[in-house]
PDB file of C-alpha atoms in Angstrom:
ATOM      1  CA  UNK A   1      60.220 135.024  59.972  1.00 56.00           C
ATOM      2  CA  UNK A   2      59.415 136.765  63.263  1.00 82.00           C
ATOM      3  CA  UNK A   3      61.242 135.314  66.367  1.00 93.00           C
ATOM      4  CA  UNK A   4      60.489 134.308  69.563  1.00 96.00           C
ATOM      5  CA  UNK A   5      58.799 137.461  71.596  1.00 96.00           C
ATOM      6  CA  UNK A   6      58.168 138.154  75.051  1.00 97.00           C
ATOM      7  CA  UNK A   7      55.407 140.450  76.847  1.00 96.00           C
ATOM      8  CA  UNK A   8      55.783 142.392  78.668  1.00 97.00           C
ATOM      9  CA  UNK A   9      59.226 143.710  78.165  1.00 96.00           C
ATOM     10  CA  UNK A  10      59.534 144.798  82.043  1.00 97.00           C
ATOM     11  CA  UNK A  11      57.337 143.864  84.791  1.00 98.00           C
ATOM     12  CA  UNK A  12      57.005 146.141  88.328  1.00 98.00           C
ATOM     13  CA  UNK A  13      55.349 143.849  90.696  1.00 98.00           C
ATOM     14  CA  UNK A  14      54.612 144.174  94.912  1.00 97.00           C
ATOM     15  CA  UNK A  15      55.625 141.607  96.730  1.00 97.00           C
ATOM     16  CA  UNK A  16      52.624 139.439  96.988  1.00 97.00           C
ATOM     17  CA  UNK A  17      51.385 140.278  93.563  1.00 98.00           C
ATOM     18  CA  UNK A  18      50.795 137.550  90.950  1.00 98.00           C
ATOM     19  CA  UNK A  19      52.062 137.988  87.694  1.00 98.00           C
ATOM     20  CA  UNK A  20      52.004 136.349  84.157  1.00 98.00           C
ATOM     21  CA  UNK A  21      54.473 136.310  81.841  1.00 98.00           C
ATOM     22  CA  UNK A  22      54.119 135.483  77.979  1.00 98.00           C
ATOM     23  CA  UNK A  23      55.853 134.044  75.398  1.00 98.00           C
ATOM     24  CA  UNK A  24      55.178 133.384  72.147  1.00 98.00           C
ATOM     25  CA  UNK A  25      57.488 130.846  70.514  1.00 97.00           C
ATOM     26  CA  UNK A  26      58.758 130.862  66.586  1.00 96.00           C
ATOM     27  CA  UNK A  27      56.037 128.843  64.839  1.00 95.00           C
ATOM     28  CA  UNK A  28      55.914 125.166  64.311  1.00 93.00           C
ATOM     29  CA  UNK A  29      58.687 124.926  66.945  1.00 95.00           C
ATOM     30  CA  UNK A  30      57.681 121.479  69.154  1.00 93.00           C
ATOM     31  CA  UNK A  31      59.826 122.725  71.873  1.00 93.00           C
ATOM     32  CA  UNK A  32      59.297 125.675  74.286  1.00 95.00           C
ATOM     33  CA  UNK A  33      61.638 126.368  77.253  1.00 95.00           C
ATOM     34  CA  UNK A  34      61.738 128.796  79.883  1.00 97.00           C
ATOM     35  CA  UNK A  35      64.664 130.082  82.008  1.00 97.00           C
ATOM     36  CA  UNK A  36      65.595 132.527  84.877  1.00 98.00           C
ATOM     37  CA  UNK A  37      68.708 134.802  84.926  1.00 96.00           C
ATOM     38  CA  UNK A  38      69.511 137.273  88.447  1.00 95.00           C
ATOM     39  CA  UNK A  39      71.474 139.655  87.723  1.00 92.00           C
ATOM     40  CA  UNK A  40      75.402 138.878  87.047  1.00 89.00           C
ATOM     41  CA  UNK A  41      74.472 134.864  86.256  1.00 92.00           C
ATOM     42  CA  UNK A  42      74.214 132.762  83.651  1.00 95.00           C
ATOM     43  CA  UNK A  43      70.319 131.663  82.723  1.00 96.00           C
ATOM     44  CA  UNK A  44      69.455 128.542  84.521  1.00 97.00           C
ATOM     45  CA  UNK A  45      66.456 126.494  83.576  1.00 95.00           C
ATOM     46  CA  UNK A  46      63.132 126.348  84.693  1.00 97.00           C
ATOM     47  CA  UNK A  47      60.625 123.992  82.748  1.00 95.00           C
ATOM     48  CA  UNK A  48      60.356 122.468  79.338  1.00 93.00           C
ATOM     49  CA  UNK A  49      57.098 122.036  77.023  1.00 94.00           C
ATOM     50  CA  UNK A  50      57.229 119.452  74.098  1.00 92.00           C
ATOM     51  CA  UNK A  51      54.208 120.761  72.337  1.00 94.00           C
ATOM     52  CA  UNK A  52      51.710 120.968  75.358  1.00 95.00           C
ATOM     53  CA  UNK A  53      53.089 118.634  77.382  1.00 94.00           C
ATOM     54  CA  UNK A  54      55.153 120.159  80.355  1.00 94.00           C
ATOM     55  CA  UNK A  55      58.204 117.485  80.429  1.00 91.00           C
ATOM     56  CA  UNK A  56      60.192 118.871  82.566  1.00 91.00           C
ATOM     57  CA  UNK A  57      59.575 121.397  85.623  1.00 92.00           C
ATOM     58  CA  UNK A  58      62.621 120.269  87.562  1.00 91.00           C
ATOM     59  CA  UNK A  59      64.220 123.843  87.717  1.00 94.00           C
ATOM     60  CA  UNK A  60      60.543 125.604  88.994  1.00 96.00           C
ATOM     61  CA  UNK A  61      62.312 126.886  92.553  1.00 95.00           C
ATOM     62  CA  UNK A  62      59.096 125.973  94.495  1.00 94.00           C
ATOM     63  CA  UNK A  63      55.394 125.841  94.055  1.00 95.00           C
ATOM     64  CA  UNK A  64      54.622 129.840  93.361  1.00 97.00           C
ATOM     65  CA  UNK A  65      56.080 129.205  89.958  1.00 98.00           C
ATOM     66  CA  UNK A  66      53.214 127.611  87.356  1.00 97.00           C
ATOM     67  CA  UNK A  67      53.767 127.589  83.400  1.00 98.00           C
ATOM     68  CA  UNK A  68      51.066 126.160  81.026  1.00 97.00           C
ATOM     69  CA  UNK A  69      51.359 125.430  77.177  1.00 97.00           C
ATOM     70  CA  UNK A  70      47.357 124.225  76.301  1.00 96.00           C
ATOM     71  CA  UNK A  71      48.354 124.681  72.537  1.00 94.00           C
ATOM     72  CA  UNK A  72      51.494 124.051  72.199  1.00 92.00           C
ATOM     73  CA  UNK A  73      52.155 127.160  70.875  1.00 95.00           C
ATOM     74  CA  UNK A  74      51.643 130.107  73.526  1.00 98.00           C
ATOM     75  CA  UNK A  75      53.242 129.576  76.912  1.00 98.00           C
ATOM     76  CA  UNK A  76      52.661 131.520  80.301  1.00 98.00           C
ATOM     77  CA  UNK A  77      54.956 131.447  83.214  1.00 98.00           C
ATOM     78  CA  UNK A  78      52.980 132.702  86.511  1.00 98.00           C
ATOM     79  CA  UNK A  79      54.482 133.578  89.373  1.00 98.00           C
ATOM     80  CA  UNK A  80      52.172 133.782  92.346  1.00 98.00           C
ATOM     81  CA  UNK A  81      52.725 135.629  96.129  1.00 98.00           C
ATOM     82  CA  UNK A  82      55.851 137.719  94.377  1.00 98.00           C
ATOM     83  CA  UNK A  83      58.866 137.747  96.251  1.00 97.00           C
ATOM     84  CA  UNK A  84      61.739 139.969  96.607  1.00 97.00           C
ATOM     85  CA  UNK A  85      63.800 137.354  95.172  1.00 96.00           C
ATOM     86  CA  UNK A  86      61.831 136.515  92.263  1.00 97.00           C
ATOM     87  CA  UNK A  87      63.057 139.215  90.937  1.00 98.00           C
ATOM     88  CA  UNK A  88      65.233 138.572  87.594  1.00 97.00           C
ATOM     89  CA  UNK A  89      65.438 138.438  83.537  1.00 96.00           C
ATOM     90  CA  UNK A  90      62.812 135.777  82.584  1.00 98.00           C
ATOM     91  CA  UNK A  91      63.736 134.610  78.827  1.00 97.00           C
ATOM     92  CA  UNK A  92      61.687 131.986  77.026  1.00 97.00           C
ATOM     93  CA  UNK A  93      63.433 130.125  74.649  1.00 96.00           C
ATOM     94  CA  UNK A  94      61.813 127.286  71.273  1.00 95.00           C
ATOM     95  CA  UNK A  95      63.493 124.852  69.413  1.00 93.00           C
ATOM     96  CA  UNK A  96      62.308 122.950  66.224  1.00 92.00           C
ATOM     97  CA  UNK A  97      62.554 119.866  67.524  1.00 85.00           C
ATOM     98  CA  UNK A  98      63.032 117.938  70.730  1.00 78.00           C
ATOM     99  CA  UNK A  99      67.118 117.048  71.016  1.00 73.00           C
ATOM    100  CA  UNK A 100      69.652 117.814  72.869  1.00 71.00           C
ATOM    101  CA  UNK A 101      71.540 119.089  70.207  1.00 76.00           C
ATOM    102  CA  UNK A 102      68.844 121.656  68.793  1.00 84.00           C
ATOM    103  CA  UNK A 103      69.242 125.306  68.489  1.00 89.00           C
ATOM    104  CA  UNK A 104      67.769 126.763  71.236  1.00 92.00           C
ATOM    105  CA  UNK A 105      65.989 130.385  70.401  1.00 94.00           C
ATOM    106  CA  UNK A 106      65.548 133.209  72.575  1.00 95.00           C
ATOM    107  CA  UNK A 107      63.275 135.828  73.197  1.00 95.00           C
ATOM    108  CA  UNK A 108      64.299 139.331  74.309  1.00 94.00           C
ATOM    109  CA  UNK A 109      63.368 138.437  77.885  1.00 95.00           C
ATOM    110  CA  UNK A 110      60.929 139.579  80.748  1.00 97.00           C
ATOM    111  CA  UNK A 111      62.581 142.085  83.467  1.00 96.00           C
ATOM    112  CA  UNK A 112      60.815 141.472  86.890  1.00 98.00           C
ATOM    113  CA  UNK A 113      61.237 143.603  89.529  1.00 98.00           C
ATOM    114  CA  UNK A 114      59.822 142.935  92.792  1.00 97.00           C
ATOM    115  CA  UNK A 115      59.244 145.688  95.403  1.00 96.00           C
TER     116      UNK A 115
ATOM    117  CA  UNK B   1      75.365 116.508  86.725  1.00 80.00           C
ATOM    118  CA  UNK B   2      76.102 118.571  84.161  1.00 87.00           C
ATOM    119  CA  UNK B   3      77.922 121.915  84.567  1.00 93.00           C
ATOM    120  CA  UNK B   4      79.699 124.585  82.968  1.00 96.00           C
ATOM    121  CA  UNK B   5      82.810 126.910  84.203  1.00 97.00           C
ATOM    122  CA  UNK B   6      84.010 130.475  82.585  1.00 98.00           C
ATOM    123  CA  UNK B   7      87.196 131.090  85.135  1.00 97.00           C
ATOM    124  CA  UNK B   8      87.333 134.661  83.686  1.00 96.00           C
ATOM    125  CA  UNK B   9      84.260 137.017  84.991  1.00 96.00           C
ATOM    126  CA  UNK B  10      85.934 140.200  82.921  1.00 97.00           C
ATOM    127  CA  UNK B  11      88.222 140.691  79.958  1.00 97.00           C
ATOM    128  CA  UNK B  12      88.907 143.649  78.204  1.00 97.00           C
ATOM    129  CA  UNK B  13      90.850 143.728  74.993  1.00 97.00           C
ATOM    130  CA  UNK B  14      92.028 146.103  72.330  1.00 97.00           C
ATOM    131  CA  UNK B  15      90.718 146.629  69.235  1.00 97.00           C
ATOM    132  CA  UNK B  16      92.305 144.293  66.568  1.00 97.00           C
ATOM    133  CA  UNK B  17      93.314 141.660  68.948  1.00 98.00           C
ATOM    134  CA  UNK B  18      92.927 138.444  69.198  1.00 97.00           C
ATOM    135  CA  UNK B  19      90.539 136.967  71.667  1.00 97.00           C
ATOM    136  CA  UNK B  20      90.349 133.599  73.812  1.00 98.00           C
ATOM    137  CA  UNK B  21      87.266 132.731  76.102  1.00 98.00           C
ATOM    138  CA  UNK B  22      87.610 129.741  78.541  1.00 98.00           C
ATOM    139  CA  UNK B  23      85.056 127.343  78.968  1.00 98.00           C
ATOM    140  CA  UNK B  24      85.093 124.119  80.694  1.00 97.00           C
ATOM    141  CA  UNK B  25      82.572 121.436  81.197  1.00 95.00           C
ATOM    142  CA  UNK B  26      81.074 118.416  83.351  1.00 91.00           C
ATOM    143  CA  UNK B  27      79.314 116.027  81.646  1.00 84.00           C
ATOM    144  CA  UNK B  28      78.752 112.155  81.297  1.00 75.00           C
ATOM    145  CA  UNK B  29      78.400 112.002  77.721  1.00 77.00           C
ATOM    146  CA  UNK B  30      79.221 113.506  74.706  1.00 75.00           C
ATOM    147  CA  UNK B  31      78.149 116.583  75.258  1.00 85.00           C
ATOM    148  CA  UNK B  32      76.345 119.089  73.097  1.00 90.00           C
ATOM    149  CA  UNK B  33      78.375 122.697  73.457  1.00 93.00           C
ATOM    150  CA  UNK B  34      77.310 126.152  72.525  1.00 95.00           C
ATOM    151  CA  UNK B  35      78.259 129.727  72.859  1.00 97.00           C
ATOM    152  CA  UNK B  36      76.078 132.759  72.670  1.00 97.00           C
ATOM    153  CA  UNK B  37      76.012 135.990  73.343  1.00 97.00           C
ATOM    154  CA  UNK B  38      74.115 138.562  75.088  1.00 95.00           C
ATOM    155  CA  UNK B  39      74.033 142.331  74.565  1.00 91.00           C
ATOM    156  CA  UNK B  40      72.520 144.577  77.050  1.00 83.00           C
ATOM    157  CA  UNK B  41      68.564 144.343  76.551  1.00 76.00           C
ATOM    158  CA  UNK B  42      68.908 141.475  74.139  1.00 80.00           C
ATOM    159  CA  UNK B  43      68.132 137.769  73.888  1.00 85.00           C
ATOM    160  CA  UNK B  44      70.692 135.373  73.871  1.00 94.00           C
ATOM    161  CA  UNK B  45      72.274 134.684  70.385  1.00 95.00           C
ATOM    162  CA  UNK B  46      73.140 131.801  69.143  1.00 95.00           C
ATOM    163  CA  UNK B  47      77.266 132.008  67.363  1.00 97.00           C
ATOM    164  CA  UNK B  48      78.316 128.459  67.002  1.00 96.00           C
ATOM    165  CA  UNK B  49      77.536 125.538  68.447  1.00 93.00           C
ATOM    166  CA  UNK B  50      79.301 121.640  68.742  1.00 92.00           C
ATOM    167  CA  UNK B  51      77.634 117.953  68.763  1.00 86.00           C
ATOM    168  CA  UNK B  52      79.929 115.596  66.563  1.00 83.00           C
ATOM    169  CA  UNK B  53      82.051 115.659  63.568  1.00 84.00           C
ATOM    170  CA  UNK B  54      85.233 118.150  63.085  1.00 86.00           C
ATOM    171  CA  UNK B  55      86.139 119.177  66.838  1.00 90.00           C
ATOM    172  CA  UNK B  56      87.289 123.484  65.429  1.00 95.00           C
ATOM    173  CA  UNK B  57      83.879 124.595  65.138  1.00 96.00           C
ATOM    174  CA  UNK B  58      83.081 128.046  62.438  1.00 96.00           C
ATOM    175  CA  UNK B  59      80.193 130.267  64.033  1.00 97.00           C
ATOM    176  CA  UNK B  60      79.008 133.879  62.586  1.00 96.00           C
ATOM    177  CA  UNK B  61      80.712 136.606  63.144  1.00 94.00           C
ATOM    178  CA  UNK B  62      83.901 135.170  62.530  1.00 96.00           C
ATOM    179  CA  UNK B  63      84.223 133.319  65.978  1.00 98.00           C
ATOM    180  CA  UNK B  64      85.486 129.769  65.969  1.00 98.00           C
ATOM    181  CA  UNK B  65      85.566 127.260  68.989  1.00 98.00           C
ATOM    182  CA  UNK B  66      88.138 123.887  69.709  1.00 96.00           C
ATOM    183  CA  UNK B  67      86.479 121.025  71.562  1.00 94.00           C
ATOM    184  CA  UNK B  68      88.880 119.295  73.330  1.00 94.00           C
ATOM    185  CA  UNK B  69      87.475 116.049  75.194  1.00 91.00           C
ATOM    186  CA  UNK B  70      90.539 115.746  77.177  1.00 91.00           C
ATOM    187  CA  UNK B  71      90.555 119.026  78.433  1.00 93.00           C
ATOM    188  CA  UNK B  72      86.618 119.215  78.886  1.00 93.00           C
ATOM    189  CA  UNK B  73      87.033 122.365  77.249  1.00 95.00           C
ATOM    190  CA  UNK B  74      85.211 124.197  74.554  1.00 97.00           C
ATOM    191  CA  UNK B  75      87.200 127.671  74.228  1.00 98.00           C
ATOM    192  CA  UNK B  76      85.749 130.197  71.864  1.00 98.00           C
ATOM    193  CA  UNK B  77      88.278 132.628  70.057  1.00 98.00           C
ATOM    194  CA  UNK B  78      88.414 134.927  67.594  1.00 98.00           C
ATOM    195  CA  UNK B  79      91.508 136.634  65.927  1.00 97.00           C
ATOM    196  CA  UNK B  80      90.515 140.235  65.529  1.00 97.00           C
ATOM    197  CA  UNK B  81      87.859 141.626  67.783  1.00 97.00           C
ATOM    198  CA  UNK B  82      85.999 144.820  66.998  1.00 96.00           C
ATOM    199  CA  UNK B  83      84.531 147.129  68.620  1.00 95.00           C
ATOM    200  CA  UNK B  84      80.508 145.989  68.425  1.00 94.00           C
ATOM    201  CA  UNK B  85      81.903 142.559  69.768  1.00 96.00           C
ATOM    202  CA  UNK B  86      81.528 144.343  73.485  1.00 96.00           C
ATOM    203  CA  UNK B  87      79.078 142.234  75.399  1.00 97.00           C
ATOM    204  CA  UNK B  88      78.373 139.188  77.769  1.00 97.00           C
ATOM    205  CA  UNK B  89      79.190 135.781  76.068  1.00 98.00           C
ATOM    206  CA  UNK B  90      77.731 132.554  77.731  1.00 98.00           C
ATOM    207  CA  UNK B  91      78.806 128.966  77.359  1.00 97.00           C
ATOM    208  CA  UNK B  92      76.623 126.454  77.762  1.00 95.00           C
ATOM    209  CA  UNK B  93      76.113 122.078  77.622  1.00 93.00           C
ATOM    210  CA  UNK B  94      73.005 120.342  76.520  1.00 88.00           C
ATOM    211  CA  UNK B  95      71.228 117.661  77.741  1.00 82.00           C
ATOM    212  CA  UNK B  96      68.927 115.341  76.239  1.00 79.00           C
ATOM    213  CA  UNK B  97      67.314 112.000  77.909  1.00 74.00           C
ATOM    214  CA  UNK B  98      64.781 111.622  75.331  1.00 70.00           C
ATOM    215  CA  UNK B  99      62.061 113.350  77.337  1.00 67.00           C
ATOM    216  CA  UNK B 100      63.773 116.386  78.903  1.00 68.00           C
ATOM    217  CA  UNK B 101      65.812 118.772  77.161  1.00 75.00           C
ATOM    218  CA  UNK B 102      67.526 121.653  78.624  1.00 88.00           C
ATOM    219  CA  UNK B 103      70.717 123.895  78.358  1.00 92.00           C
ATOM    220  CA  UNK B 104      73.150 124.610  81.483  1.00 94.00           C
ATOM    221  CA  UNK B 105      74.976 127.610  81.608  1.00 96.00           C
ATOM    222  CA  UNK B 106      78.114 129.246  83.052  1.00 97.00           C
ATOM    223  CA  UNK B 107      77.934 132.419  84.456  1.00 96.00           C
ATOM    224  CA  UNK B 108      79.409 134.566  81.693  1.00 97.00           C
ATOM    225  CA  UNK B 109      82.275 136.394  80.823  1.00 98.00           C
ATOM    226  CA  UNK B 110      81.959 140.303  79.843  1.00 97.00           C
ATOM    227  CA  UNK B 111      83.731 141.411  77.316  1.00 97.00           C
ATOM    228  CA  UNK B 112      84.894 145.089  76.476  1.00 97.00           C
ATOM    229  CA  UNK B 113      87.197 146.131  73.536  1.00 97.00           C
ATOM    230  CA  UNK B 114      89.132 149.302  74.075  1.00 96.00           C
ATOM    231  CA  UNK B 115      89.443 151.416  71.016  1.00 90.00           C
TER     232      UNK B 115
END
């Protein structure tokens, strides 16, 4: 079946722009993650859905970042005010279930660039 | 907290070599270890991953991983790369608490195969 995919594939944003970012999990996955990778690092996470609950926003670096899951299928990640560094690989990531030791899948990822 | 180190940023091997990728971990528990890997423009995939049972670990590609508790280590190796194994390979812990789920990642090692 069809993975997870991401839109858009590349984002050009000024600073002070809002943006929305989409992701639309493999279906019938319960769990929906989103993470944040600058350039050179490792991914590091952001916020966790299970189903349309938002579980976990512990990684969300301050209160610009917003994601929603009303379905529990489609999520958005929204970034408002843009900032310089904002910019970075935005992947979104489902799992079937909701444990620790579930495969995690990823989407292709979301390239902002902030000017 | 949890955390993951790759010591080696950059390694470049030859074609038909064997191959060794350090990882090493921080975490309370057991943990729940993975490895994937990224090619330029891709998602992350998915080639093996570790939660209990037999500690040598088989993944695709013909990649294998050893987790050794009293190392905290979780190395991935394979004995002959090739040439379309070039890329960025990530190792990474889970952690569950029942109602947050997330993976923690180190910051990559990029690998290039020389022909």
């Amino acid at each position: 079946g069809a993975g997870v995919s991401q839109s858009p594939r590349y984002k050009v944003a000024k600073r002070g722009q809002d943006v929305a970012l989409r992701c639309d999990p493999i279906s019938g996955h319960v769990s929906l993650f989103w993470y944040q990778q600058a350039l050179g690092q490792g991914p590091e996470f952001l916020t966790y859905f299970q189903n349309e609950a938002q579980l976990d926003k512990s990684g969300l670096p301050s209160d610009r970042f917003f994601a929603e899951r009303p379905e529990g299928s489609v999520s958005t990640l929204k970034i408002q005010r843009t900032q310089q560094e904002d910019s970075a690989v935005y992947l979104c990531a489902s799992s079937l279930a909701a444990g620790g030791s579930d495969t995690q899948y990823f989407g292709p990822g979301t390239r902002l660039t902030v000017l | 907290a949890q955390s993951v180190t790759q010591p080696d940023i950059h390694i470049t091997v030859s074609e038909g070599a064997s191959l060794e990728l350090r990882c090493n971990y921080s975490y309370g528990a057991t943990p729940y270890l993975f490895w994937y890997v990224q090619s330029p423009g891709q998602g992350l995939q998915l080639l093996l991953k570790y939660f209990s049972g037999d500690t040598l670990v088989q993944g695709i590609k013909g990649f294998e991983a050893e987790f050794k508790r009293s190392q905290s280590s979780f190395n991935l190796r394979k004995p002959s790369v090739h040439w379309s194994d070039a890329a960025e390979y990530f190792c990474a812990v889970g952690s569950y608490t029942g109602t947050a789920s997330k993976l923690t990642f180190g910051t990559g090692t990029r690998l290039q195969v020389t022909l």
